GROMACS .gro file of C-alpha atoms in nm:
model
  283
    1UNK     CA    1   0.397  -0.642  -7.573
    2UNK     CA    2   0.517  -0.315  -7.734
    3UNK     CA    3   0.758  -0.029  -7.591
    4UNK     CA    4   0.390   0.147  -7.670
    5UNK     CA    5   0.200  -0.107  -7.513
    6UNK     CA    6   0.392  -0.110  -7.148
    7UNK     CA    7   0.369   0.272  -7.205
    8UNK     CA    8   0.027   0.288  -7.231
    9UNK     CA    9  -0.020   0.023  -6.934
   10UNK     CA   10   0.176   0.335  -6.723
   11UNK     CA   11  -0.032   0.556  -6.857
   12UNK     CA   12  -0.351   0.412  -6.737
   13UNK     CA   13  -0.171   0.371  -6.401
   14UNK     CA   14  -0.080   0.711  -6.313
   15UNK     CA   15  -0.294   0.949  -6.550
   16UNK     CA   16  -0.659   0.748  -6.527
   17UNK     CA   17  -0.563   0.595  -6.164
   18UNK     CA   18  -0.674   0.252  -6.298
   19UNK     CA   19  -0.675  -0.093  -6.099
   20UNK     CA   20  -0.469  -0.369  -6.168
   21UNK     CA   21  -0.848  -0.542  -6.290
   22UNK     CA   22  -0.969  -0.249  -6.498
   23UNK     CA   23  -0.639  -0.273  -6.651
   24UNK     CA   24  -0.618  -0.618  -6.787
   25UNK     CA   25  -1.036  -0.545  -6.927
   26UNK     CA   26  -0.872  -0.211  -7.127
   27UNK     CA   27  -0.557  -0.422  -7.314
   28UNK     CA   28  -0.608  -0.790  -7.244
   29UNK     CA   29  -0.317  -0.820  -7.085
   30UNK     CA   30  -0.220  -1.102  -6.785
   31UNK     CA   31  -0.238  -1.028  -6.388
   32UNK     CA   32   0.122  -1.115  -6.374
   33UNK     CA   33   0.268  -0.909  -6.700
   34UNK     CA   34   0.084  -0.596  -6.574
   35UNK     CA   35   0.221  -0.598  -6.215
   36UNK     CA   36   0.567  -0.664  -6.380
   37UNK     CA   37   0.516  -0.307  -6.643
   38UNK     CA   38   0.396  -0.168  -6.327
   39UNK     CA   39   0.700  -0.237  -6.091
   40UNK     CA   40   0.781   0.037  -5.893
   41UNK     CA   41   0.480   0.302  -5.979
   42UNK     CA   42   0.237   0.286  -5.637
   43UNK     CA   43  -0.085   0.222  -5.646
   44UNK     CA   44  -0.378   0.452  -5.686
   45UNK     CA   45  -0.461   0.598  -5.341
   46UNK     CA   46  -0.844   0.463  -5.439
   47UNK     CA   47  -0.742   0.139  -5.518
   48UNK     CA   48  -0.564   0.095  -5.116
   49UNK     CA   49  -0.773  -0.140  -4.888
   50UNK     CA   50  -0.796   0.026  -4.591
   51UNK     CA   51  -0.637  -0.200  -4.279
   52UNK     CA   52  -0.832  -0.257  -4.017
   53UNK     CA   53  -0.577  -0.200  -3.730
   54UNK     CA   54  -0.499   0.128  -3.905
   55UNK     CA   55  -0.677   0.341  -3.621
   56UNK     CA   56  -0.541   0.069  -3.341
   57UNK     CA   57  -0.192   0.182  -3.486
   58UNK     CA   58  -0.241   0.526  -3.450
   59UNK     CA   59  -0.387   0.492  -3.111
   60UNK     CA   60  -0.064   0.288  -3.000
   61UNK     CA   61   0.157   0.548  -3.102
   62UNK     CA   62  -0.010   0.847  -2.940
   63UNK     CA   63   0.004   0.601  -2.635
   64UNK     CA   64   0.399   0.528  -2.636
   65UNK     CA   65   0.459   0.928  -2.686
   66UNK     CA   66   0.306   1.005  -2.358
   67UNK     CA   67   0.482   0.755  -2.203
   68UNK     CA   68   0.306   0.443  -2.203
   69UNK     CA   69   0.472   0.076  -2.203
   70UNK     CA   70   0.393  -0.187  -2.475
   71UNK     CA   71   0.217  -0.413  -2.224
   72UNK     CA   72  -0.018  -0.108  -2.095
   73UNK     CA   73  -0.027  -0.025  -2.500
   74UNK     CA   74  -0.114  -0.428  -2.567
   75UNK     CA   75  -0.353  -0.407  -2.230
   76UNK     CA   76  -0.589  -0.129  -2.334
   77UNK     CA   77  -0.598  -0.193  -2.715
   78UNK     CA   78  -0.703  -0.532  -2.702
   79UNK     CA   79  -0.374  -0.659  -2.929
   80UNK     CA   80  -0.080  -0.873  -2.827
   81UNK     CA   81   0.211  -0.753  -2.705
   82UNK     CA   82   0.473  -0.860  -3.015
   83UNK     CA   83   0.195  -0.640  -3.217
   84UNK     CA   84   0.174  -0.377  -2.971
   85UNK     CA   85   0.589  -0.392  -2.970
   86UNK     CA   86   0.559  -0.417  -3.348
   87UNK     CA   87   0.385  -0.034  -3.376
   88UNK     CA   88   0.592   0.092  -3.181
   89UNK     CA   89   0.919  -0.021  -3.126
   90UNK     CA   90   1.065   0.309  -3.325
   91UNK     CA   91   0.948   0.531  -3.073
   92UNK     CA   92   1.203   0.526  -2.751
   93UNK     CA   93   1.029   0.516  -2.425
   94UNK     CA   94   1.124   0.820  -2.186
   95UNK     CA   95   1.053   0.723  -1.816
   96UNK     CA   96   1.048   0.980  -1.522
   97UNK     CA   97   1.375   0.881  -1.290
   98UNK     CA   98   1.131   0.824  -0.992
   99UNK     CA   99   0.849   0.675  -1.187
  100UNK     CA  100   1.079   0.431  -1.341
  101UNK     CA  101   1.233   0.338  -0.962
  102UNK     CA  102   0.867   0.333  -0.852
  103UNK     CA  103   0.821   0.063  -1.108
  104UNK     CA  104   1.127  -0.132  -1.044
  105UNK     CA  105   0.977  -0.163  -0.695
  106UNK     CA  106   0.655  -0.273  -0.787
  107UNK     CA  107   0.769  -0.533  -0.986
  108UNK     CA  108   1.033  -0.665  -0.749
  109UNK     CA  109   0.773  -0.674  -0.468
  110UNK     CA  110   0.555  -0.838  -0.714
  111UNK     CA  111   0.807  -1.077  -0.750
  112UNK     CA  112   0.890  -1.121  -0.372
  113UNK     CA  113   0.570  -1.192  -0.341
  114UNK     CA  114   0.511  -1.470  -0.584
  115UNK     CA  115   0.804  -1.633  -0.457
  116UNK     CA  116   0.734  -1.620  -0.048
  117UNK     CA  117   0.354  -1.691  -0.085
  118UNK     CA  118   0.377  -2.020   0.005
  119UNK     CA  119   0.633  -1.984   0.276
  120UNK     CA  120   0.405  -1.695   0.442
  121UNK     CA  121   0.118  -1.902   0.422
  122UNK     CA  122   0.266  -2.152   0.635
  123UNK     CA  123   0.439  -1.932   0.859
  124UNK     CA  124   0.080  -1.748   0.956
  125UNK     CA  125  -0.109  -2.072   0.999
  126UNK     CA  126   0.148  -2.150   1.236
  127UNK     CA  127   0.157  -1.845   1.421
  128UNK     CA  128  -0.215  -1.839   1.481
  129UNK     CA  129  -0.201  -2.186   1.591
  130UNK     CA  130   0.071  -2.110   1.830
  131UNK     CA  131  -0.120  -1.797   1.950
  132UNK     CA  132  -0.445  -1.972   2.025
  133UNK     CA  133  -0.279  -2.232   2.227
  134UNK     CA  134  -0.097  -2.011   2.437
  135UNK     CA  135  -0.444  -1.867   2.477
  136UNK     CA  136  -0.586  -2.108   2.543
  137UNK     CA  137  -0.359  -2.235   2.842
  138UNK     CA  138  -0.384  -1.887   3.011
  139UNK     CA  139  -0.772  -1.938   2.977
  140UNK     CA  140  -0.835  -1.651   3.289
  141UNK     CA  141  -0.605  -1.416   3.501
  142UNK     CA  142  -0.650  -1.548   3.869
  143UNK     CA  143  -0.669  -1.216   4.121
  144UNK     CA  144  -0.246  -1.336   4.212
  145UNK     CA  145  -0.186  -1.365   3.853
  146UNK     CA  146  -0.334  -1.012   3.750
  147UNK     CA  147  -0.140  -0.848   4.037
  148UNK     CA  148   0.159  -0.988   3.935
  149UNK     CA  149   0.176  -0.907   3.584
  150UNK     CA  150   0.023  -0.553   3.619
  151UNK     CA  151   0.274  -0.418   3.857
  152UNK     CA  152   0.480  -0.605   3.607
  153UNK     CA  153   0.362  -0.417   3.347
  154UNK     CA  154   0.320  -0.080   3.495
  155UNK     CA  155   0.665  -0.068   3.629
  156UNK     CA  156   0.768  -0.133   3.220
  157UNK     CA  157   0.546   0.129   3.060
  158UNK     CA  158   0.451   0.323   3.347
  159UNK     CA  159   0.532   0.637   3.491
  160UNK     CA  160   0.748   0.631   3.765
  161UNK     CA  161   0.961   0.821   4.001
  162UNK     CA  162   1.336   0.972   3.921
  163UNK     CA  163   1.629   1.026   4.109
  164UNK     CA  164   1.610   1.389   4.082
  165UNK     CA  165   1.209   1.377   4.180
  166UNK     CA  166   1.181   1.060   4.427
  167UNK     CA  167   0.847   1.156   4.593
  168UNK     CA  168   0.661   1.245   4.242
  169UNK     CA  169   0.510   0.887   4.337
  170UNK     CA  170   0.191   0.905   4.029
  171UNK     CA  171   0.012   0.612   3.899
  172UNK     CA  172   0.036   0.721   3.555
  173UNK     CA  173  -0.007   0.480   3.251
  174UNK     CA  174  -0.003   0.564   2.855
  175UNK     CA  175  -0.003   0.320   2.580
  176UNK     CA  176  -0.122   0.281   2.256
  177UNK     CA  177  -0.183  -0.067   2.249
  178UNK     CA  178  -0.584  -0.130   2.381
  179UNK     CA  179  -0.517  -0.459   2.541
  180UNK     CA  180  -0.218  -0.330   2.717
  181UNK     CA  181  -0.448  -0.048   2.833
  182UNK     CA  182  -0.713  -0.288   2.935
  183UNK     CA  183  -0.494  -0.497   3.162
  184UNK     CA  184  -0.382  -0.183   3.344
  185UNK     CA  185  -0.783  -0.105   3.376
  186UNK     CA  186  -0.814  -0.384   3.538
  187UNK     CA  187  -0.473  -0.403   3.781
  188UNK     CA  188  -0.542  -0.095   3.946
  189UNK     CA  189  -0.943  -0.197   3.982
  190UNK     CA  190  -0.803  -0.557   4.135
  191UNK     CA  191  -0.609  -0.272   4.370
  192UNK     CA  192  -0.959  -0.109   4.470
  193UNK     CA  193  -0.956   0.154   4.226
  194UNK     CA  194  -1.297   0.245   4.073
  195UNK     CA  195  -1.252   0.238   3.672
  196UNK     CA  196  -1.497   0.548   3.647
  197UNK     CA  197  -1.323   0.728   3.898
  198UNK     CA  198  -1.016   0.752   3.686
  199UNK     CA  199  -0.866   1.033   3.434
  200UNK     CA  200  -0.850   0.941   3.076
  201UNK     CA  201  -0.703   1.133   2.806
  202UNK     CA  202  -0.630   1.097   2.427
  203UNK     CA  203  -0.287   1.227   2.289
  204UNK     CA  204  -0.295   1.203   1.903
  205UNK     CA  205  -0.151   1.432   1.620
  206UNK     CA  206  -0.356   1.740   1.520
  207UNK     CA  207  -0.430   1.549   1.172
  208UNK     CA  208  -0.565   1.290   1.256
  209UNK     CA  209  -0.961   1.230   1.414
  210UNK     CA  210  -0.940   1.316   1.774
  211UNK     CA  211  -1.313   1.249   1.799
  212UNK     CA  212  -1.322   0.932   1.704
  213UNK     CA  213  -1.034   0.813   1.867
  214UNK     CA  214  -1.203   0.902   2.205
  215UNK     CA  215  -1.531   0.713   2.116
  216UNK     CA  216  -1.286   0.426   1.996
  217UNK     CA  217  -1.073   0.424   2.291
  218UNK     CA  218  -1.394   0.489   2.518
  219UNK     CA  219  -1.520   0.200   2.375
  220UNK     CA  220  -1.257   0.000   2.442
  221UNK     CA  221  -1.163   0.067   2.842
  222UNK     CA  222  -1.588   0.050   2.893
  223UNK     CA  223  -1.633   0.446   2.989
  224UNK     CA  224  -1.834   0.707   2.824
  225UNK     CA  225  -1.673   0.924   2.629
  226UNK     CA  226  -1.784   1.263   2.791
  227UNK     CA  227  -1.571   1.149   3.104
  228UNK     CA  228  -1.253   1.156   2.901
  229UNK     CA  229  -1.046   1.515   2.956
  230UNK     CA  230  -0.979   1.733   2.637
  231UNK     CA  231  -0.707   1.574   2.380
  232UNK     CA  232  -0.393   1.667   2.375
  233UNK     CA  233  -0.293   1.714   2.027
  234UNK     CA  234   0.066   1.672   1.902
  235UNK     CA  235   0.166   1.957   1.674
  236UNK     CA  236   0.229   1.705   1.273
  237UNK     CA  237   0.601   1.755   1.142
  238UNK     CA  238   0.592   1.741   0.740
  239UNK     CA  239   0.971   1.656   0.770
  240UNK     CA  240   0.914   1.396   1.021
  241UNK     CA  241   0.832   1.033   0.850
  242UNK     CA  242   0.567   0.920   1.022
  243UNK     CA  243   0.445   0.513   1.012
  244UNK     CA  244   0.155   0.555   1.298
  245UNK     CA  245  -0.121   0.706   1.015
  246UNK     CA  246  -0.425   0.589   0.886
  247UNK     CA  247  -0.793   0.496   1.008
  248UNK     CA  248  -0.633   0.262   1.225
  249UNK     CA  249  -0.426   0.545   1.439
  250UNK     CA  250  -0.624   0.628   1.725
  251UNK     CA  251  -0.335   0.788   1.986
  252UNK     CA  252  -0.222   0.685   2.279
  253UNK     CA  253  -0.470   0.683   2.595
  254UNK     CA  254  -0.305   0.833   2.921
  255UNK     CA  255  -0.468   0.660   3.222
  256UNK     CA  256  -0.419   0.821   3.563
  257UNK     CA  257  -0.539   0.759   3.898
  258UNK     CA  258  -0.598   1.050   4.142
  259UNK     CA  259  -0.466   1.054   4.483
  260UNK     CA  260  -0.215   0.739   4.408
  261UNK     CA  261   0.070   0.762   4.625
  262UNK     CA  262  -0.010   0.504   4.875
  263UNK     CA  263  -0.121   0.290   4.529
  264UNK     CA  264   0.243   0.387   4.360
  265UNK     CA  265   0.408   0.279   4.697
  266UNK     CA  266   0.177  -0.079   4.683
  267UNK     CA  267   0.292  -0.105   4.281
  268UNK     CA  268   0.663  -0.036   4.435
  269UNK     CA  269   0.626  -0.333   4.665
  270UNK     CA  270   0.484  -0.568   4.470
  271UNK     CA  271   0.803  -0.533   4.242
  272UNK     CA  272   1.035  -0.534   4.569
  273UNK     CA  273   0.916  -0.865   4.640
  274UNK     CA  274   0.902  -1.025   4.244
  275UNK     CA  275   1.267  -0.886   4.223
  276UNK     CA  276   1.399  -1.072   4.580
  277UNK     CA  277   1.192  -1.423   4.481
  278UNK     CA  278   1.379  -1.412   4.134
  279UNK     CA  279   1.560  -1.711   4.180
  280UNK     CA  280   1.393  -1.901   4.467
  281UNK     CA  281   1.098  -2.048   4.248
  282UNK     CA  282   1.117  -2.438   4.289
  283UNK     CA  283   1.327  -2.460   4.590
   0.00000   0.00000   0.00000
């Protein structure tokens, strides 16, 4: 091969934008030889095979400069992650500060998770099973029993009289939990009280569905809902953090029964004589 010869092999390179083939059929010349005259002049821009993860490439970059992690990148392209990493590990990744916590979270509560499955698992089975037992024993309040435990439980979570107000002597119950409420329903009406005879009202936070947490609660406690006295709605505080949101926050219900002083003074003895027997049970 001539000084001529490798120049004309250039020539038909870069001036007629020949292939490597239509080469060698013009001089004759071996696959290898031309590629070694050739060295270092690029091929014609006709001659390029097109790749077909071109497009996927260019996607995955547009995708890690807004942000995106290789694994979302991999996830929504269809491609592994070492070639997801692969197109675009010279691109940094710029996370938001709180985004980036956000994730940290996720992932450790992912992790948490994985790793206490097994122990939750077991730990609910067994509290149900203890639950249901203890259920089970108490099968049905007895009229004693009922007494007992709702003055009990009145003289916890009910209103009662102060030092600096000793005759203010209302039966006045509120409570957000329904079977808490329901056991007080049925104290006072073990007392003589008629159930329809008393005052219900909803307190619950102007955002929420006062509506429907009267038909809830009056659904619960077994009245109609027209015989429930207008909500009284708690003014929502944006700085205050509030848990006690959702469809499942229905308020608290305020029970109270009219004309209860001689019923206050009943609840007040019951207690007298629980507090003096503490002690003498099984003598």
């Amino acid at each position: 091969m001539t000084a001529f010869d490798a120049t004309e092999v250039r020539r038909l390179r870069t001036e007629e934008q020949l292939s490597v083939r239509e080469i060698r059929a013009r001089t004759g010349l071996g696959r290898n030889r031309i590629h070694e005259l050739l060295r270092g002049v690029p091929a014609p821009e006709r001659t390029r095979r097109p790749r077909a993860k071109d497009d996927l490439r260019t996607e995955a970059v547009a995708l890690r400069s807004t942000g995106h992690p290789v694994p979302e990148i991999a996830r929504r392209l269809g491609v592994s992650r070492s070639t997801a990493y692969l197109w675009v590990r010279h691109i940094p990744l710029k996370r938001d500060p709180e985004e980036e916590r956000e994730r940290r979270r996720a992932h450790s509560k992912v992790m948490t998770d994985a790793q206490w499955e097994e122990h939750r698992r077991i730990r609910d089975a067994a509290r149900a099973a203890t639950v249901d037992a203890a259920a089970a024993w108490v099968k049905g309040l007895r009229y004693r029993d009922l007494v007992l435990v709702g003055a009990a439980l009145y003289w916890a979570e009910g209103t009662k009289a102060k030092p600096w107000r000793p005759h203010d002597c209302r039966v006045r119950f509120v409570n957000s939990d329904p079977a808490l409420v329901a056991l007080f329903v049925e104290f006072v009406e073990a007392l003589g009280e008629r159930r329809a005879a008393l005052r219900y009202r909803v307190a619950i936070h102007e955002s929420a569905d006062a509506a429907e947490a009267v038909n809830w609660w009056a659904g619960q406690i077994g009245v109609p809902a027209e015989a429930f006295q207008p909500s009284t709605m708690k003014r929502h505080r944006p700085t205050t953090v509030r848990r006690n949101t959702g469809t499942t926050y229905r308020g608290c219900l305020s029970v109270e029964v009219p004309r209860s002083r001689r019923l206050y003074w009943k609840i007040e003895g019951i207690m007298k004589g629980m507090a003096d027997g503490i002690g003498t049970a099984g003598r």
